[in-house]
């Protein structure tokens, strides 16, 4: 599947993504990840910062789902696909890890890279889109700002 401009924009707007895996006992496991980005037209990469359980799960069962939502626009995407683990000893590690290392700015160690090759991409929406379809994006954002007790930065 192709990561179109809408998917890439929402990836850039999201602060966290949620990576879902399956543990060795068959239970779902979801964990937040801070360092992630679109890598190419068909995959997203996520840093292994402190992801022992995630890495173990993906070694056992490499299918994964990653979701991300722009909390102010209240919409995002989920990407489902095959995970490939790239360790520090892999010859492609430095190239693949570079955008994640740059985002980390030295604050976090990038011990590995999880590459999710998109097989399915689905838009996800907050329930308010269905409950209040007449609301504009500006109204949704204003409501989210109130909910989170924040204000947008005015650029000038």
Coordinates of C-alpha atoms in Angstrom, one line a residue:
X1 CA 0.0 0.0 0.0
X2 CA 1.0 3.5 -0.7
X3 CA 1.4 6.1 2.1
X4 CA -0.4 9.0 0.4
X5 CA 0.0 12.7 1.4
X6 CA -2.9 12.6 3.9
X7 CA -1.3 9.7 5.7
X8 CA 2.1 11.3 5.7
X9 CA 0.7 14.6 7.0
X10 CA -1.1 12.9 9.9
X11 CA 2.1 11.0 10.8
X12 CA 3.9 14.3 10.9
X13 CA 1.2 15.9 13.1
X14 CA 1.0 13.0 15.6
X15 CA 3.0 13.2 18.9
X16 CA 2.7 9.5 19.8
X17 CA 1.8 6.4 17.8
X18 CA 0.5 3.2 19.3
X19 CA 2.1 -0.1 18.2
X20 CA 0.0 -3.2 18.6
X21 CA 1.7 -6.6 18.6
X22 CA 0.8 -10.1 19.8
X23 CA 2.7 -11.7 22.7
X24 CA 3.9 -15.3 22.8
X25 CA 0.7 -16.4 24.6
X26 CA -1.5 -14.9 21.9
X27 CA -2.5 -11.8 23.8
X28 CA -2.6 -8.4 22.2
X29 CA -0.1 -5.9 23.5
X30 CA -0.2 -2.1 22.7
X31 CA 2.6 0.3 23.6
X32 CA 3.2 4.0 22.9
X33 CA 6.1 5.1 20.7
X34 CA 7.5 8.6 20.5
X35 CA 10.0 8.3 17.7
X36 CA 8.4 7.4 14.3
X37 CA 8.1 8.7 10.8
X38 CA 7.2 7.7 7.3
X39 CA 10.2 6.1 5.8
X40 CA 9.3 5.7 2.1
X41 CA 6.1 5.5 0.1
X42 CA 5.1 2.2 1.6
X43 CA 6.4 2.0 5.2
X44 CA 6.7 3.7 8.6
X45 CA 9.7 3.3 10.9
X46 CA 9.6 3.3 14.7
X47 CA 12.6 3.6 17.0
X48 CA 13.3 0.8 19.5
X49 CA 14.2 3.0 22.5
X50 CA 13.0 0.7 25.3
X51 CA 10.9 -1.9 23.5
X52 CA 12.0 -5.3 24.8
X53 CA 8.5 -6.7 24.8
X54 CA 7.6 -5.2 21.4
X55 CA 10.8 -6.6 19.9
X56 CA 10.2 -10.0 21.4
X57 CA 6.6 -10.1 20.2
X58 CA 7.6 -9.1 16.7
X59 CA 10.3 -11.7 16.6
X60 CA 7.6 -14.3 17.4
X61 CA 4.8 -12.9 15.3
X62 CA 5.8 -10.1 12.9
X63 CA 2.4 -8.8 12.0
X64 CA 1.7 -5.4 13.6
X65 CA -0.7 -2.5 13.6
X66 CA 0.4 1.1 14.3
X67 CA -2.1 3.9 14.8
X68 CA -1.6 7.6 15.2
X69 CA -4.1 10.5 15.7
X70 CA -3.8 14.2 15.5
X71 CA -5.4 14.9 18.9
X72 CA -6.6 18.3 17.9
X73 CA -8.1 17.4 14.5
X74 CA -9.3 14.1 16.1
X75 CA -8.5 11.9 13.2
X76 CA -5.6 9.8 12.0
X77 CA -4.8 6.4 10.4
X78 CA -3.9 2.9 11.3
X79 CA -1.4 1.0 9.3
X80 CA -1.3 -2.8 9.4
X81 CA 1.4 -4.9 8.0
X82 CA 4.6 -6.9 8.2
X83 CA 7.3 -5.7 10.7
X84 CA 10.9 -6.0 9.9
X85 CA 13.4 -5.5 12.7
X86 CA 16.7 -3.7 11.9
X87 CA 19.3 -4.1 14.6
X88 CA 22.4 -1.9 15.2
X89 CA 24.5 -4.7 13.5
X90 CA 22.4 -4.6 10.3
X91 CA 24.3 -2.9 7.4
X92 CA 21.2 -0.7 6.7
X93 CA 20.8 0.4 10.3
X94 CA 22.5 3.8 10.1
X95 CA 20.6 4.8 7.0
X96 CA 17.3 3.7 8.3
X97 CA 17.8 5.1 11.8
X98 CA 19.0 8.5 10.7
X99 CA 15.6 10.2 10.6
X100 CA 14.7 8.8 14.0
X101 CA 18.0 9.8 15.5
X102 CA 17.5 13.3 14.2
X103 CA 14.1 13.5 15.8
X104 CA 15.5 12.2 19.1
X105 CA 18.1 15.0 19.1
X106 CA 20.3 13.0 21.3
X107 CA 17.6 12.7 24.0
X108 CA 16.9 9.0 23.4
X109 CA 19.1 6.1 22.2
X110 CA 17.9 4.4 19.1
X111 CA 18.8 0.7 19.7
X112 CA 16.9 -0.6 16.7
X113 CA 14.4 0.2 14.0
X114 CA 11.0 -1.4 13.5
X115 CA 9.9 -1.0 9.9
X116 CA 6.2 -1.7 9.2
X117 CA 5.4 -2.3 5.5
X118 CA 1.9 -1.2 4.9
X119 CA -0.5 -3.9 3.8
X120 CA -3.7 -2.1 4.9
X121 CA -4.3 1.5 5.7
X122 CA -7.5 2.8 7.3
X123 CA -8.6 6.2 8.4
X124 CA -9.6 6.4 12.0
X125 CA -11.9 9.1 13.4
X126 CA -13.0 10.2 16.9
X127 CA -16.6 9.3 17.7
X128 CA -17.5 13.0 17.5
X129 CA -17.3 12.7 13.7
X130 CA -20.3 10.3 13.8
X131 CA -22.1 11.9 16.6
X132 CA -21.7 15.6 15.4
X133 CA -21.1 15.4 11.7
X134 CA -22.1 19.1 11.3
X135 CA -19.1 20.3 13.3
X136 CA -16.4 22.0 11.3
X137 CA -12.7 21.1 11.7
X138 CA -12.2 24.5 13.4
X139 CA -15.0 23.7 15.9
X140 CA -13.5 20.3 16.6
X141 CA -10.1 21.8 17.2
X142 CA -11.5 24.5 19.5
X143 CA -13.3 21.8 21.5
X144 CA -10.1 19.7 21.7
X145 CA -8.1 22.8 22.9
X146 CA -10.7 23.3 25.7
X147 CA -10.7 19.7 26.6
X148 CA -6.9 19.6 26.9
X149 CA -6.6 23.0 28.5
X150 CA -4.2 24.4 25.8
X151 CA -4.2 27.1 23.2
X152 CA -2.7 27.1 19.7
X153 CA 0.5 29.0 19.2
X154 CA 0.0 32.1 17.2
X155 CA 2.6 32.5 14.6
X156 CA 3.1 35.9 13.2

